[in-house]
Amino acid sequence: MAEIQLHNTLSGRVEPFVPQKPGEVRMYTCGPTVYDYAHIGNYRTFVFQDILRRFLRLRGYKLNHVMNLTDVDDRIIANAATAGKKIREYTEKFVQAFFDDCKTLSIEAPEHWIRATDHIGDMVQLIQRLQEKTFTYPGEGSIYYRIAKFPAYGKLSKIDLTGIQAGARVDNDRYEKESARDFALWKAPKPGEHFWETAIGPGRPGWHIECSAMAMKYLGETLDIHTGGVDLAFPHHENEIAQSEAATGKTFARYWLHAEHLLVEGEKMSKSLGNFFTLRDLFAKGYKPSALRLCLASTPYRRQLNFTFNGLQQATNTIERLRNFADRLKQGKFPAGEQEGMAARIARAAEEFDASLSDDLNTARSLAAVFDLVRDANIAMDKGEFRQGDVAETQQFLATFDKVFAVLEDNDAQKLQTLGFTSAQAGLRNEDIEKLIADHTAAKKKRDFATADRIRKELADRGIILEDAKDGSVRWKRK
Ligand code: AMP
Ligand code: ZN
């Protein structure tokens, strides 16, 4: 097996991955801020960390992985106050939607799924440690972090601190590099907004202290891997490093992995630009969860992903092809024995699959290894050359692929129903139905009944009934 190499934002280089404790990985992922429904840009990052997690597990590592839910921050406090709700009451709907979405996208549950509001005491203690070490100062009821006291400030995001005035402060959690200043660890309460009474006074935590406190509580003072989207490198992760390392004197996280953005028409998908799709938007248009997962996973995480419906349709077709191939293997009756060279061909694909993912999770290359093998094996089957003796090895390879990509199981219809889509709502567009019927007819003509049945079942699952007309054509109607 190839050595795993990962790009570390801290060093700016691809490095061999060696965890502190052999066989174990301590990993932290910044979870969603549950002030609204997450969009597919957010899920690009969550699918990336899932691929990483699954690949490490495939390679035999035991994971201790934490993902938090940021259920208190500037936006949540403001929205909850406007809605006249307690913050837990306000966020509950979005927390539930996030869990549902993760299940729908086959994002594995981490070992610890935790909420910021359950850890206010840990945050207060960490701020007290920073106070004792004089990294803090008070200002109008808030507590600020003095970045001038931490000479390594900027080492992750490589910002230039020369123009920054000592003592200048920023109160927002999110700000641009140009506004790098002393940031708030603890925020004074504002009238009508939620706050906690604590040993450091009334108020609420800043966003950055939340992740430092929670990560170290569950994973110890030094983590192996910390992940998030690229926009979190500054200020969030830079500030996490400043807080954690000032308190402990130890390296906070050894490898920092950042996923590039998902773009629509050249711009970052974001709530504020209004150019976003939620999962539910896409499912309502008839796309499948598995296709979206594959679409999000197939571009390597350090490349921007330009989201298009064409790309999503391609992923849909790919899933179809892969599942048909898996069915063909399961149902096919092949001549006994082994095809010459096929065992070596499968071994080569498996090696290439592993080598590509070891190469900083090059998902595009690893998928190419799978598609190439599927193409070769399909050709061999069409020619009657594929043998029964090669089935198990091929299935084994597909199973390995699916431990990481998790798209083979044909469970999209159930997932959509669990999300509350009726089959008609999750309905296919007319042109998709026509295309599937044409595929169904073609499969029947080729006497490929496995594929024909799969298509008929898929259509039925999505509420489409086929009727054979007298003239031999096929008509359809929605249930
Ligand atoms: P938030 O809920 O805003 O804290 O974001 C949750 C995660 O989604 C973070 O890791 C962000 O970096 C990431 N994220 C936000 N927008 C995008 C995008 N357009 N593409 C990829 N990741 C994103
Ligand atoms: Zn975080």
PDB file of N, CA and C in Angstrom, residues 133-164:
ATOM      1  N   LYS A 133      -2.419  33.629  31.875  1.00  0.00           N
ATOM      2  CA  LYS A 133      -1.169  33.816  31.122  1.00  0.00           C
ATOM      3  C   LYS A 133      -1.096  35.190  30.457  1.00  0.00           C
ATOM      4  N   THR A 134      -2.014  36.046  30.808  1.00  0.00           N
ATOM      5  CA  THR A 134      -2.087  37.447  30.332  1.00  0.00           C
ATOM      6  C   THR A 134      -2.158  37.591  28.789  1.00  0.00           C
ATOM      7  N   PHE A 135      -2.867  36.673  28.178  1.00  0.00           N
ATOM      8  CA  PHE A 135      -3.111  36.805  26.735  1.00  0.00           C
ATOM      9  C   PHE A 135      -4.399  37.574  26.457  1.00  0.00           C
ATOM     10  N   THR A 136      -5.054  38.038  27.515  1.00  0.00           N
ATOM     11  CA  THR A 136      -6.377  38.657  27.336  1.00  0.00           C
ATOM     12  C   THR A 136      -6.408  40.056  27.949  1.00  0.00           C
ATOM     13  N   TYR A 137      -7.414  40.814  27.553  1.00  0.00           N
ATOM     14  CA  TYR A 137      -7.716  42.053  28.271  1.00  0.00           C
ATOM     15  C   TYR A 137      -9.204  42.347  28.126  1.00  0.00           C
ATOM     16  N   PRO A 138      -9.772  43.046  29.116  1.00  0.00           N
ATOM     17  CA  PRO A 138     -11.211  43.327  29.053  1.00  0.00           C
ATOM     18  C   PRO A 138     -11.493  44.601  28.268  1.00  0.00           C
ATOM     19  N   GLY A 139     -12.706  44.706  27.768  1.00  0.00           N
ATOM     20  CA  GLY A 139     -13.136  45.931  27.075  1.00  0.00           C
ATOM     21  C   GLY A 139     -14.649  45.965  27.008  1.00  0.00           C
ATOM     22  N   GLU A 140     -15.260  46.906  27.668  1.00  0.00           N
ATOM     23  CA  GLU A 140     -16.735  47.068  27.695  1.00  0.00           C
ATOM     24  C   GLU A 140     -17.482  45.759  27.950  1.00  0.00           C
ATOM     25  N   GLY A 141     -17.032  45.005  28.943  1.00  0.00           N
ATOM     26  CA  GLY A 141     -17.734  43.781  29.335  1.00  0.00           C
ATOM     27  C   GLY A 141     -17.339  42.562  28.524  1.00  0.00           C
ATOM     28  N   SER A 142     -16.589  42.779  27.440  1.00  0.00           N
ATOM     29  CA  SER A 142     -16.114  41.639  26.630  1.00  0.00           C
ATOM     30  C   SER A 142     -14.674  41.316  27.029  1.00  0.00           C
ATOM     31  N   ILE A 143     -14.179  40.186  26.534  1.00  0.00           N
ATOM     32  CA  ILE A 143     -12.774  39.828  26.779  1.00  0.00           C
ATOM     33  C   ILE A 143     -12.111  39.579  25.423  1.00  0.00           C
ATOM     34  N   TYR A 144     -10.977  40.217  25.222  1.00  0.00           N
ATOM     35  CA  TYR A 144     -10.296  40.124  23.920  1.00  0.00           C
ATOM     36  C   TYR A 144      -8.985  39.362  24.027  1.00  0.00           C
ATOM     37  N   TYR A 145      -8.587  38.793  22.909  1.00  0.00           N
ATOM     38  CA  TYR A 145      -7.294  38.093  22.812  1.00  0.00           C
ATOM     39  C   TYR A 145      -6.277  39.071  22.231  1.00  0.00           C
ATOM     40  N   ARG A 146      -5.098  39.134  22.899  1.00  0.00           N
ATOM     41  CA  ARG A 146      -4.067  40.097  22.489  1.00  0.00           C
ATOM     42  C   ARG A 146      -3.130  39.408  21.490  1.00  0.00           C
ATOM     43  N   ILE A 147      -3.355  39.625  20.190  1.00  0.00           N
ATOM     44  CA  ILE A 147      -2.565  38.857  19.211  1.00  0.00           C
ATOM     45  C   ILE A 147      -1.082  39.236  19.231  1.00  0.00           C
ATOM     46  N   ALA A 148      -0.764  40.455  19.686  1.00  0.00           N
ATOM     47  CA  ALA A 148       0.650  40.870  19.714  1.00  0.00           C
ATOM     48  C   ALA A 148       1.463  40.001  20.684  1.00  0.00           C
ATOM     49  N   LYS A 149       0.782  39.341  21.613  1.00  0.00           N
ATOM     50  CA  LYS A 149       1.493  38.517  22.586  1.00  0.00           C
ATOM     51  C   LYS A 149       1.790  37.103  22.058  1.00  0.00           C
ATOM     52  N   PHE A 150       1.255  36.806  20.877  1.00  0.00           N
ATOM     53  CA  PHE A 150       1.460  35.459  20.308  1.00  0.00           C
ATOM     54  C   PHE A 150       2.230  35.627  18.990  1.00  0.00           C
ATOM     55  N   PRO A 151       3.566  35.571  19.055  1.00  0.00           N
ATOM     56  CA  PRO A 151       4.372  35.915  17.869  1.00  0.00           C
ATOM     57  C   PRO A 151       4.096  35.029  16.656  1.00  0.00           C
ATOM     58  N   ALA A 152       3.589  33.824  16.902  1.00  0.00           N
ATOM     59  CA  ALA A 152       3.334  32.936  15.759  1.00  0.00           C
ATOM     60  C   ALA A 152       2.016  33.262  15.057  1.00  0.00           C
ATOM     61  N   TYR A 153       1.308  34.308  15.518  1.00  0.00           N
ATOM     62  CA  TYR A 153       0.016  34.636  14.909  1.00  0.00           C
ATOM     63  C   TYR A 153       0.186  34.859  13.409  1.00  0.00           C
ATOM     64  N   GLY A 154      -0.627  34.154  12.630  1.00  0.00           N
ATOM     65  CA  GLY A 154      -0.551  34.294  11.172  1.00  0.00           C
ATOM     66  C   GLY A 154       0.141  33.120  10.498  1.00  0.00           C
ATOM     67  N   LYS A 155       0.629  32.148  11.285  1.00  0.00           N
ATOM     68  CA  LYS A 155       1.436  31.085  10.667  1.00  0.00           C
ATOM     69  C   LYS A 155       0.610  30.152   9.771  1.00  0.00           C
ATOM     70  N   LEU A 156      -0.676  30.057  10.028  1.00  0.00           N
ATOM     71  CA  LEU A 156      -1.506  29.187   9.193  1.00  0.00           C
ATOM     72  C   LEU A 156      -1.922  29.905   7.907  1.00  0.00           C
ATOM     73  N   SER A 157      -2.425  31.124   8.068  1.00  0.00           N
ATOM     74  CA  SER A 157      -2.958  31.840   6.905  1.00  0.00           C
ATOM     75  C   SER A 157      -1.918  32.749   6.262  1.00  0.00           C
ATOM     76  N   LYS A 158      -0.717  32.781   6.843  1.00  0.00           N
ATOM     77  CA  LYS A 158       0.416  33.545   6.298  1.00  0.00           C
ATOM     78  C   LYS A 158       0.068  35.021   6.107  1.00  0.00           C
ATOM     79  N   ILE A 159      -0.631  35.584   7.078  1.00  0.00           N
ATOM     80  CA  ILE A 159      -0.966  37.002   6.912  1.00  0.00           C
ATOM     81  C   ILE A 159       0.197  37.882   7.357  1.00  0.00           C
ATOM     82  N   ASP A 160       0.214  39.046   6.777  1.00  0.00           N
ATOM     83  CA  ASP A 160       1.250  40.022   7.089  1.00  0.00           C
ATOM     84  C   ASP A 160       0.702  40.945   8.175  1.00  0.00           C
ATOM     85  N   LEU A 161       1.364  40.958   9.323  1.00  0.00           N
ATOM     86  CA  LEU A 161       0.822  41.699  10.463  1.00  0.00           C
ATOM     87  C   LEU A 161       1.422  43.087  10.624  1.00  0.00           C
ATOM     88  N   THR A 162       2.267  43.480   9.677  1.00  0.00           N
ATOM     89  CA  THR A 162       3.018  44.715   9.901  1.00  0.00           C
ATOM     90  C   THR A 162       2.125  45.948  10.052  1.00  0.00           C
ATOM     91  N   GLY A 163       1.008  46.000   9.306  1.00  0.00           N
ATOM     92  CA  GLY A 163       0.188  47.218   9.357  1.00  0.00           C
ATOM     93  C   GLY A 163      -0.798  47.250  10.523  1.00  0.00           C
ATOM     94  N   ILE A 164      -0.772  46.246  11.384  1.00  0.00           N
ATOM     95  CA  ILE A 164      -1.834  46.164  12.398  1.00  0.00           C
ATOM     96  C   ILE A 164      -1.493  46.973  13.649  1.00  0.00           C
TER      97      ILE A 164
END
